[in-house]
mmCIF file of C-alpha atoms in Angstrom:
data_model
loop_
_atom_site.group_PDB
_atom_site.id
_atom_site.type_symbol
_atom_site.label_atom_id
_atom_site.label_comp_id
_atom_site.label_asym_id
_atom_site.label_seq_id
_atom_site.Cartn_x
_atom_site.Cartn_y
_atom_site.Cartn_z
ATOM 1 C CA MET A 1 16.622 3.703 29.290
ATOM 2 C CA GLU A 2 15.895 -0.071 26.987
ATOM 3 C CA LYS A 3 16.669 2.912 24.085
ATOM 4 C CA GLU A 4 20.098 4.166 25.383
ATOM 5 C CA GLN A 5 21.302 0.621 25.770
ATOM 6 C CA LYS A 6 19.975 -0.024 21.692
ATOM 7 C CA LEU A 7 22.867 -0.090 19.118
ATOM 8 C CA GLU A 8 23.800 2.433 16.988
ATOM 9 C CA LYS A 9 22.029 2.197 12.911
ATOM 10 C CA GLY A 10 19.173 0.525 14.924
ATOM 11 C CA TYR A 11 20.504 -3.028 15.571
ATOM 12 C CA PRO A 12 17.821 -4.505 17.174
ATOM 13 C CA LEU A 13 20.036 -6.207 20.053
ATOM 14 C CA SER A 14 20.665 -4.539 23.343
ATOM 15 C CA LYS A 15 24.070 -3.327 23.897
ATOM 16 C CA ASP A 16 25.110 -6.148 26.962
ATOM 17 C CA GLU A 17 23.313 -8.795 24.074
ATOM 18 C CA ASN A 18 25.160 -7.879 21.626
ATOM 19 C CA ASN A 19 28.503 -7.956 23.745
ATOM 20 C CA LEU A 20 27.949 -11.403 25.304
ATOM 21 C CA LEU A 21 27.133 -12.913 21.712
ATOM 22 C CA LEU A 22 31.050 -11.303 20.327
ATOM 23 C CA TYR A 23 32.439 -12.107 23.729
ATOM 24 C CA ASP A 24 32.039 -15.949 23.390
ATOM 25 C CA LEU A 25 32.872 -16.303 20.014
ATOM 26 C CA ILE A 26 36.300 -14.739 20.419
ATOM 27 C CA LYS A 27 36.837 -15.880 23.986
ATOM 28 C CA GLU A 28 35.838 -19.762 22.237
ATOM 29 C CA GLY A 29 38.194 -19.238 19.060
ATOM 30 C CA LYS A 30 35.517 -18.993 16.318
ATOM 31 C CA PHE A 31 37.539 -15.814 14.840
ATOM 32 C CA ASP A 32 35.862 -16.783 11.433
ATOM 33 C CA ILE A 33 31.653 -16.619 12.600
ATOM 34 C CA PHE A 34 33.218 -13.804 14.835
ATOM 35 C CA CYS A 35 33.970 -12.057 11.410
ATOM 36 C CA GLN A 36 30.667 -13.095 10.165
ATOM 37 C CA ARG A 37 28.508 -11.674 12.748
ATOM 38 C CA ILE A 38 30.516 -8.604 12.613
ATOM 39 C CA GLN A 39 30.388 -8.155 8.457
ATOM 40 C CA ASP A 40 25.817 -9.658 9.780
ATOM 41 C CA GLY A 41 25.187 -6.118 11.305
ATOM 42 C CA TYR A 42 26.558 -7.110 14.965
ATOM 43 C CA GLY A 43 27.794 -4.199 16.272
ATOM 44 C CA LEU A 44 31.416 -3.553 17.157
ATOM 45 C CA THR A 45 31.860 -2.324 21.036
ATOM 46 C CA ALA A 46 34.889 -1.023 22.824
ATOM 47 C CA PHE A 47 34.234 -3.837 24.770
ATOM 48 C CA VAL A 48 34.277 -6.656 22.303
ATOM 49 C CA LEU A 49 37.445 -4.659 20.147
ATOM 50 C CA THR A 50 39.297 -5.357 24.295
ATOM 51 C CA ALA A 51 38.332 -8.632 24.385
ATOM 52 C CA MET A 52 40.207 -8.858 21.177
ATOM 53 C CA LEU A 53 43.014 -7.517 22.574
ATOM 54 C CA ASN A 54 42.613 -9.739 26.194
ATOM 55 C CA TYR A 55 42.939 -13.019 23.163
ATOM 56 C CA GLY A 56 45.318 -12.103 21.029
ATOM 57 C CA TYR A 57 43.063 -10.757 17.973
ATOM 58 C CA GLU A 58 45.283 -7.584 17.834
ATOM 59 C CA GLY A 59 46.634 -8.073 14.517
ATOM 60 C CA LYS A 60 42.606 -8.041 13.281
ATOM 61 C CA ILE A 61 42.012 -5.191 14.822
ATOM 62 C CA GLU A 62 42.256 -2.960 11.229
ATOM 63 C CA GLU A 63 39.849 -5.746 9.272
ATOM 64 C CA VAL A 64 37.213 -6.018 11.516
ATOM 65 C CA LEU A 65 36.609 -2.060 11.519
ATOM 66 C CA SER A 66 37.134 -2.303 7.905
ATOM 67 C CA SER A 67 34.393 -5.641 7.527
ATOM 68 C CA CYS A 68 31.973 -4.048 10.545
ATOM 69 C CA LYS A 69 28.546 -2.529 9.458
ATOM 70 C CA CYS A 70 27.684 -0.961 12.471
ATOM 71 C CA TRP A 71 29.868 0.476 15.855
ATOM 72 C CA THR A 72 29.253 2.367 19.150
ATOM 73 C CA SER A 73 31.014 5.606 19.639
ATOM 74 C CA ASP A 74 32.923 4.180 22.248
ATOM 75 C CA VAL A 75 34.507 2.177 19.534
ATOM 76 C CA PHE A 76 35.834 5.641 18.922
ATOM 77 C CA ASP A 77 37.615 5.905 22.938
ATOM 78 C CA PHE A 78 38.872 2.728 22.403
ATOM 79 C CA LEU A 79 41.184 4.161 19.073
ATOM 80 C CA VAL A 80 42.389 7.225 20.783
ATOM 81 C CA ILE A 81 43.655 4.823 23.825
ATOM 82 C CA TYR A 82 45.455 2.851 21.137
ATOM 83 C CA TRP A 83 46.363 3.989 18.142
ATOM 84 C CA GLY A 84 46.729 7.556 19.847
ATOM 85 C CA ARG A 85 44.031 10.716 19.269
ATOM 86 C CA GLU A 86 45.336 12.207 15.406
ATOM 87 C CA LYS A 87 45.038 7.965 13.611
ATOM 88 C CA ALA A 88 41.586 7.994 15.624
ATOM 89 C CA GLU A 89 40.574 11.199 13.990
ATOM 90 C CA ASP A 90 41.597 10.136 10.850
ATOM 91 C CA TYR A 91 40.007 6.867 10.088
ATOM 92 C CA TRP A 92 36.822 8.096 12.491
ATOM 93 C CA ILE A 93 36.200 10.974 9.792
ATOM 94 C CA GLN A 94 36.810 8.614 6.879
ATOM 95 C CA HIS A 95 34.640 5.582 8.460
ATOM 96 C CA ALA A 96 32.141 7.341 11.213
ATOM 97 C CA ASP A 97 28.398 8.256 10.536
ATOM 98 C CA LYS A 98 28.850 11.899 8.806
ATOM 99 C CA GLU A 99 25.981 13.398 10.553
ATOM 100 C CA ARG A 100 27.855 12.201 13.670
ATOM 101 C CA VAL A 101 31.652 12.231 13.001
ATOM 102 C CA ALA A 102 32.406 16.170 14.400
ATOM 103 C CA GLU A 103 31.014 14.929 17.365
ATOM 104 C CA LYS A 104 34.019 12.581 18.594
ATOM 105 C CA LEU A 105 37.102 14.940 17.051
ATOM 106 C CA SER A 106 38.461 17.847 18.615
ATOM 107 C CA ASN A 107 38.822 21.080 17.451
ATOM 108 C CA GLU A 108 42.859 20.523 15.715
ATOM 109 C CA GLY A 109 41.268 17.329 14.110
ATOM 110 C CA LEU A 110 38.214 19.351 12.528
ATOM 111 C CA VAL A 111 40.937 22.496 11.306
ATOM 112 C CA ARG A 112 42.760 18.989 9.844
ATOM 113 C CA HIS A 113 39.754 17.712 8.255
ATOM 114 C CA GLN A 114 38.348 20.880 6.830
ATOM 115 C CA ARG A 115 35.445 21.388 8.429
ATOM 116 C CA TRP A 116 34.975 24.351 8.933
ATOM 117 C CA ASN A 117 31.048 23.856 9.322
ATOM 118 C CA GLU A 118 31.391 21.883 12.450
ATOM 119 C CA LEU A 119 33.734 24.308 14.054
ATOM 120 C CA LEU A 120 31.560 27.001 13.347
ATOM 121 C CA GLU A 121 28.875 25.822 14.945
ATOM 122 C CA ARG A 122 31.564 25.771 18.013
ATOM 123 C CA GLU A 123 32.225 29.425 17.215
ATOM 124 C CA ALA A 124 35.958 28.341 16.782
ATOM 125 C CA TYR A 125 36.676 31.694 15.487
ATOM 126 C CA GLU A 126 39.791 32.468 16.336
ATOM 127 C CA LEU A 127 40.608 29.039 14.474
ATOM 128 C CA LEU A 128 38.551 29.787 11.334
ATOM 129 C CA ALA A 129 40.373 32.961 10.903
ATOM 130 C CA ALA A 130 43.884 31.145 10.936
ATOM 131 C CA HIS A 131 42.504 28.060 8.732
ATOM 132 C CA ALA A 132 39.547 28.750 6.569
ATOM 133 C CA PRO A 133 39.759 29.750 3.453
ATOM 134 C CA LEU A 134 38.064 32.808 1.882
ATOM 135 C CA ALA A 135 35.627 30.877 0.429
ATOM 136 C CA PHE A 136 34.339 29.714 3.808
ATOM 137 C CA PHE A 137 34.084 33.042 5.129
ATOM 138 C CA GLN A 138 31.501 34.667 1.732
ATOM 139 C CA SER A 139 30.233 30.930 2.170
ATOM 140 C CA PRO A 140 26.103 31.164 3.152
ATOM 141 C CA ASP A 141 26.676 29.298 6.059
ATOM 142 C CA ALA A 142 29.280 32.002 7.451
ATOM 143 C CA SER A 143 27.562 34.970 6.300
ATOM 144 C CA TYR A 144 25.648 35.468 9.614
ATOM 145 C CA TYR A 145 28.060 35.078 11.510
ATOM 146 C CA THR A 146 30.973 37.589 9.282
ATOM 147 C CA SER A 147 31.058 40.196 12.117
ATOM 148 C CA ARG A 148 32.444 38.208 14.757
ATOM 149 C CA PHE A 149 35.081 37.181 12.666
ATOM 150 C CA PHE A 150 36.545 41.198 12.065
ATOM 151 C CA SER A 151 38.985 41.323 14.626
ATOM 152 C CA ALA A 152 40.001 37.251 14.596
ATOM 153 C CA LEU A 153 41.011 38.174 11.151
ATOM 154 C CA VAL A 154 42.589 40.712 11.624
ATOM 155 C CA ALA A 155 45.029 39.104 14.454
ATOM 156 C CA GLN A 156 45.962 36.703 11.583
ATOM 157 C CA LYS A 157 46.816 39.276 9.865
ATOM 158 C CA ARG A 158 44.517 38.450 7.069
ATOM 159 C CA PHE A 159 43.833 41.883 5.677
ATOM 160 C CA GLU A 160 43.338 41.060 1.708
ATOM 161 C CA ASP A 161 41.120 38.773 3.124
ATOM 162 C CA VAL A 162 39.398 41.522 5.355
ATOM 163 C CA LEU A 163 39.581 43.734 1.986
ATOM 164 C CA ALA A 164 37.252 41.013 0.152
ATOM 165 C CA LEU A 165 34.647 40.640 2.243
ATOM 166 C CA ASP A 166 34.729 44.656 3.095
ATOM 167 C CA ASP A 167 31.153 44.924 2.783
ATOM 168 C CA LYS A 168 30.092 42.411 5.976
ATOM 169 C CA TRP A 169 31.951 44.971 7.921
ATOM 170 C CA THR A 170 30.933 48.440 8.921
ATOM 171 C CA LYS A 171 33.074 51.787 9.178
ATOM 172 C CA SER A 172 33.226 51.497 12.817
ATOM 173 C CA ASP A 173 35.078 47.603 12.391
ATOM 174 C CA TYR A 174 37.272 49.222 10.699
ATOM 175 C CA PHE A 175 38.118 52.213 12.300
ATOM 176 C CA HIS A 176 38.162 50.573 15.823
ATOM 177 C CA SER A 177 40.863 48.355 14.872
ATOM 178 C CA THR A 178 44.601 49.983 15.115
ATOM 179 C CA GLU A 179 45.771 46.809 12.870
ATOM 180 C CA MET A 180 43.437 47.734 9.604
ATOM 181 C CA MET A 181 43.623 51.064 9.791
ATOM 182 C CA ARG A 182 47.210 51.121 9.149
ATOM 183 C CA TYR A 183 47.179 48.571 6.677
ATOM 184 C CA LEU A 184 44.886 51.042 5.150
ATOM 185 C CA LEU A 185 46.715 53.898 5.633
ATOM 186 C CA GLU A 186 50.091 52.053 4.075
ATOM 187 C CA HIS A 187 48.206 49.990 1.265
ATOM 188 C CA ASP A 188 44.823 51.341 0.452
ATOM 189 C CA VAL A 189 44.913 55.356 1.050
ATOM 190 C CA ASP A 190 42.129 55.770 -0.837
ATOM 191 C CA LYS A 191 39.873 53.543 1.264
ATOM 192 C CA PHE A 192 41.507 55.042 4.531
ATOM 193 C CA CYS A 193 40.167 58.834 3.965
ATOM 194 C CA LYS A 194 36.983 57.265 3.141
ATOM 195 C CA ILE A 195 36.469 55.771 6.372
ATOM 196 C CA LEU A 196 37.815 58.699 8.518
ATOM 197 C CA PRO A 197 34.909 61.479 7.948
ATOM 198 C CA PHE A 198 32.292 58.843 9.553
ATOM 199 C CA PHE A 199 34.548 59.877 13.100
ATOM 200 C CA SER A 200 34.629 63.311 15.433
ATOM 201 C CA VAL A 201 37.787 64.834 15.610
ATOM 202 C CA THR A 202 38.304 63.761 18.578
ATOM 203 C CA ALA A 203 38.044 59.863 17.268
ATOM 204 C CA LYS A 204 40.361 61.301 14.918
ATOM 205 C CA GLN A 205 43.178 62.561 17.234
ATOM 206 C CA LYS A 206 42.914 59.698 19.188
ATOM 207 C CA LEU A 207 43.515 57.034 16.349
ATOM 208 C CA ALA A 208 46.052 59.612 14.798
ATOM 209 C CA VAL A 209 48.349 58.565 18.239
ATOM 210 C CA ARG A 210 47.239 55.461 17.948
ATOM 211 C CA LEU A 211 49.108 55.162 14.593
ATOM 212 C CA GLY A 212 51.591 56.081 16.136
ATOM 213 C CA PHE A 213 51.675 60.229 15.079
ATOM 214 C CA GLU A 214 52.641 62.847 17.680
ATOM 215 C CA LYS A 215 49.333 65.458 16.139
ATOM 216 C CA LEU A 216 46.268 64.652 13.987
ATOM 217 C CA ASP A 217 47.751 67.441 11.294
ATOM 218 C CA ASP A 218 50.645 64.830 11.389
ATOM 219 C CA LEU A 219 48.358 62.728 10.056
ATOM 220 C CA TYR A 220 47.125 64.945 7.524
ATOM 221 C CA GLN A 221 50.717 65.783 6.316
ATOM 222 C CA TYR A 222 51.010 62.206 5.768
ATOM 223 C CA LEU A 223 48.121 62.033 3.044
ATOM 224 C CA TYR A 224 48.895 65.179 1.864
ATOM 225 C CA ASP A 225 52.410 63.256 0.882
ATOM 226 C CA ASN A 226 50.382 60.772 -0.517
ATOM 227 C CA GLY A 227 48.453 62.270 -2.634
ATOM 228 C CA GLN A 228 44.864 62.632 -0.868
ATOM 229 C CA ILE A 229 44.136 65.741 -1.880
ATOM 230 C CA ASP A 230 40.326 65.827 -2.730
ATOM 231 C CA PHE A 231 39.942 64.244 0.730
ATOM 232 C CA LEU A 232 41.897 67.053 2.519
ATOM 233 C CA MET A 233 40.218 70.576 0.791
ATOM 234 C CA LYS A 234 37.236 68.615 1.423
ATOM 235 C CA GLU A 235 37.032 67.270 5.025
ATOM 236 C CA THR A 236 39.634 70.026 6.012
ATOM 237 C CA SER A 237 41.039 72.989 7.086
ATOM 238 C CA PHE A 238 44.617 71.593 6.442
ATOM 239 C CA LEU A 239 45.075 73.209 3.206
ATOM 240 C CA SER A 240 44.288 76.242 4.022
ATOM 241 C CA ASP A 241 45.761 76.096 7.707
ATOM 242 C CA HIS A 242 49.183 76.002 6.262
ATOM 243 C CA GLY A 243 49.437 77.814 3.334
ATOM 244 C CA ILE A 244 48.685 75.071 0.411
ATOM 245 C CA TRP A 245 46.593 77.099 -2.427
ATOM 246 C CA GLU A 246 47.575 75.734 -5.417
ATOM 247 C CA PRO A 247 45.037 72.351 -5.017
ATOM 248 C CA TYR A 248 42.432 75.429 -4.873
ATOM 249 C CA VAL A 249 43.458 77.181 -7.743
ATOM 250 C CA GLU A 250 43.984 73.893 -10.130
ATOM 251 C CA LYS A 251 39.866 72.637 -8.637
ATOM 252 C CA GLU A 252 39.053 76.050 -9.430
ATOM 253 C CA LYS A 253 37.416 76.609 -5.988
ATOM 254 C CA TRP A 254 37.515 80.220 -6.722
ATOM 255 C CA TYR A 255 34.761 80.553 -3.239
ATOM 256 C CA THR A 256 37.256 78.894 -0.933
ATOM 257 C CA LEU A 257 39.781 81.447 -2.434
ATOM 258 C CA ALA A 258 38.144 84.138 -1.681
ATOM 259 C CA SER A 259 36.516 83.432 1.615
ATOM 260 C CA HIS A 260 40.126 83.264 2.521
ATOM 261 C CA GLY A 261 40.789 86.524 0.975
ATOM 262 C CA LYS A 262 44.211 85.143 -0.851
ATOM 263 C CA TYR A 263 41.557 87.173 -4.296
ATOM 264 C CA ASP A 264 45.101 87.515 -5.989
ATOM 265 C CA LEU A 265 44.785 83.738 -6.876
ATOM 266 C CA ILE A 266 41.137 83.659 -8.450
ATOM 267 C CA ASP A 267 40.774 83.486 -12.282
ATOM 268 C CA TRP A 268 37.684 86.015 -11.865
ATOM 269 C CA GLU A 269 36.483 84.888 -16.263
ATOM 270 C CA ASP A 270 36.059 81.609 -15.145
ATOM 271 C CA TRP A 271 34.148 82.412 -11.676
ATOM 272 C CA MET A 272 31.734 84.984 -13.390
ATOM 273 C CA ALA A 273 30.747 82.493 -16.289
ATOM 274 C CA LYS A 274 30.311 79.781 -13.620
ATOM 275 C CA SER A 275 28.326 82.136 -11.562
ATOM 276 C CA LYS A 276 27.854 85.328 -12.678
ATOM 277 C CA LYS A 277 26.045 86.661 -9.132
ATOM 278 C CA GLU A 278 28.491 84.868 -6.928
ATOM 279 C CA ALA A 279 31.461 86.089 -8.195
ATOM 280 C CA SER A 280 30.031 89.833 -8.647
ATOM 281 C CA ILE A 281 29.503 89.775 -4.591
ATOM 282 C CA HIS A 282 33.226 89.591 -4.234
ATOM 283 C CA ALA A 283 34.014 91.276 -6.837
ATOM 284 C CA ALA A 284 31.988 94.742 -5.534
ATOM 285 C CA MET A 285 33.837 93.696 -1.875
ATOM 286 C CA ILE A 286 37.349 94.274 -3.887
ATOM 287 C CA GLN A 287 36.150 97.295 -5.775
ATOM 288 C CA LYS A 288 36.446 94.973 -9.256
ATOM 289 C CA TRP A 289 34.484 97.924 -10.794
ATOM 290 C CA ASP A 290 35.414 97.233 -14.103
ATOM 291 C CA LEU A 291 34.473 92.933 -14.568
ATOM 292 C CA LEU A 292 31.220 94.680 -13.111
ATOM 293 C CA VAL A 293 30.645 97.219 -15.700
ATOM 294 C CA LYS A 294 32.179 94.313 -18.367
ATOM 295 C CA TYR A 295 29.290 91.765 -17.215
ATOM 296 C CA LYS A 296 26.190 94.031 -16.876
ATOM 297 C CA GLN A 297 25.842 93.434 -13.171
ATOM 298 C CA HIS A 298 24.062 97.207 -13.169
ATOM 299 C CA TRP A 299 22.624 97.127 -9.609
ATOM 300 C CA LEU A 300 25.889 96.138 -7.847
ATOM 301 C CA LEU A 301 27.267 99.185 -9.733
ATOM 302 C CA LEU A 302 24.050 100.839 -8.442
ATOM 303 C CA LYS A 303 23.966 99.421 -4.989
ATOM 304 C CA HIS A 304 28.165 100.765 -4.684
ATOM 305 C CA PHE A 305 26.777 104.260 -5.974
ATOM 306 C CA ARG A 306 29.596 103.484 -8.978
ATOM 307 C CA LEU A 307 27.036 105.840 -11.392
ATOM 308 C CA TRP A 308 29.066 106.748 -14.196
ATOM 309 C CA ARG A 309 29.885 102.717 -14.222
ATOM 310 C CA PHE A 310 26.716 102.207 -14.124
ATOM 311 C CA VAL A 311 25.602 103.518 -16.645
ATOM 312 C CA LYS A 312 28.503 102.456 -18.961
ATOM 313 C CA SER A 313 27.518 98.784 -17.816
ATOM 314 C CA PHE A 314 24.362 99.221 -20.789
ATOM 315 C CA PHE A 315 27.034 99.692 -23.502
#
């Protein structure tokens, strides 16, 4: 209990002893001695400041504050009443012990003075997302908590900052945020298409509706219109379902074309050069015997009883 009554900064007097000594000096009009005691390290308290008001020394309060070396935390409470919270916080943050300053400040005061780590300790994620710079979110202090900032940053429409912190989020973070996926669809469709394959068809269908499309095919049509051919070709059947074969021809996807019966679109010479065995099987299926002769596919010709061509294929 005695320890709790001692002044801050380890001053040897108890708070009551300190208050009584300084109060007597103010009451007796010995203001010069009072100021000297303050400069010597006697503690300034809310009680002492109130005494200054009561005995006509209001105009000297800022002078005394600037010269004191020791004060108790209730001085801040006095200043809030005397000056108003914002001015009190601004003064406190400049003059109080640095390790104790955040204890008295409101969240708004911490924002005003850019005390991001103290706000982080208070788990004020929304305020940080609204005000803290990107550099804070990239700092080691924030890195442990970054997963908690995703929704808050998106709510503040800080989409570019979310992308700058890309290594902090999972694909699920993006996927389950409609606003973020909408932003990607409009501004970074490549990344949108990198995220999409990790989720089920049902999840994709629900996402399409969330994004304002009637069905998943409408989303794929949008992607097609925006040049996402590789994604559609690799991850969906959209192109083949809609009879869009040109991309497969351009990408020389001969096996895919063959599996859909589009033999007339295949460059057989190219396919034979790249994958003779695979191409030969399909050539036999559509009876391209002369091609098999040219590429000396003896056993396929024999298997299909093309005896004359089988002999011819050796010459």
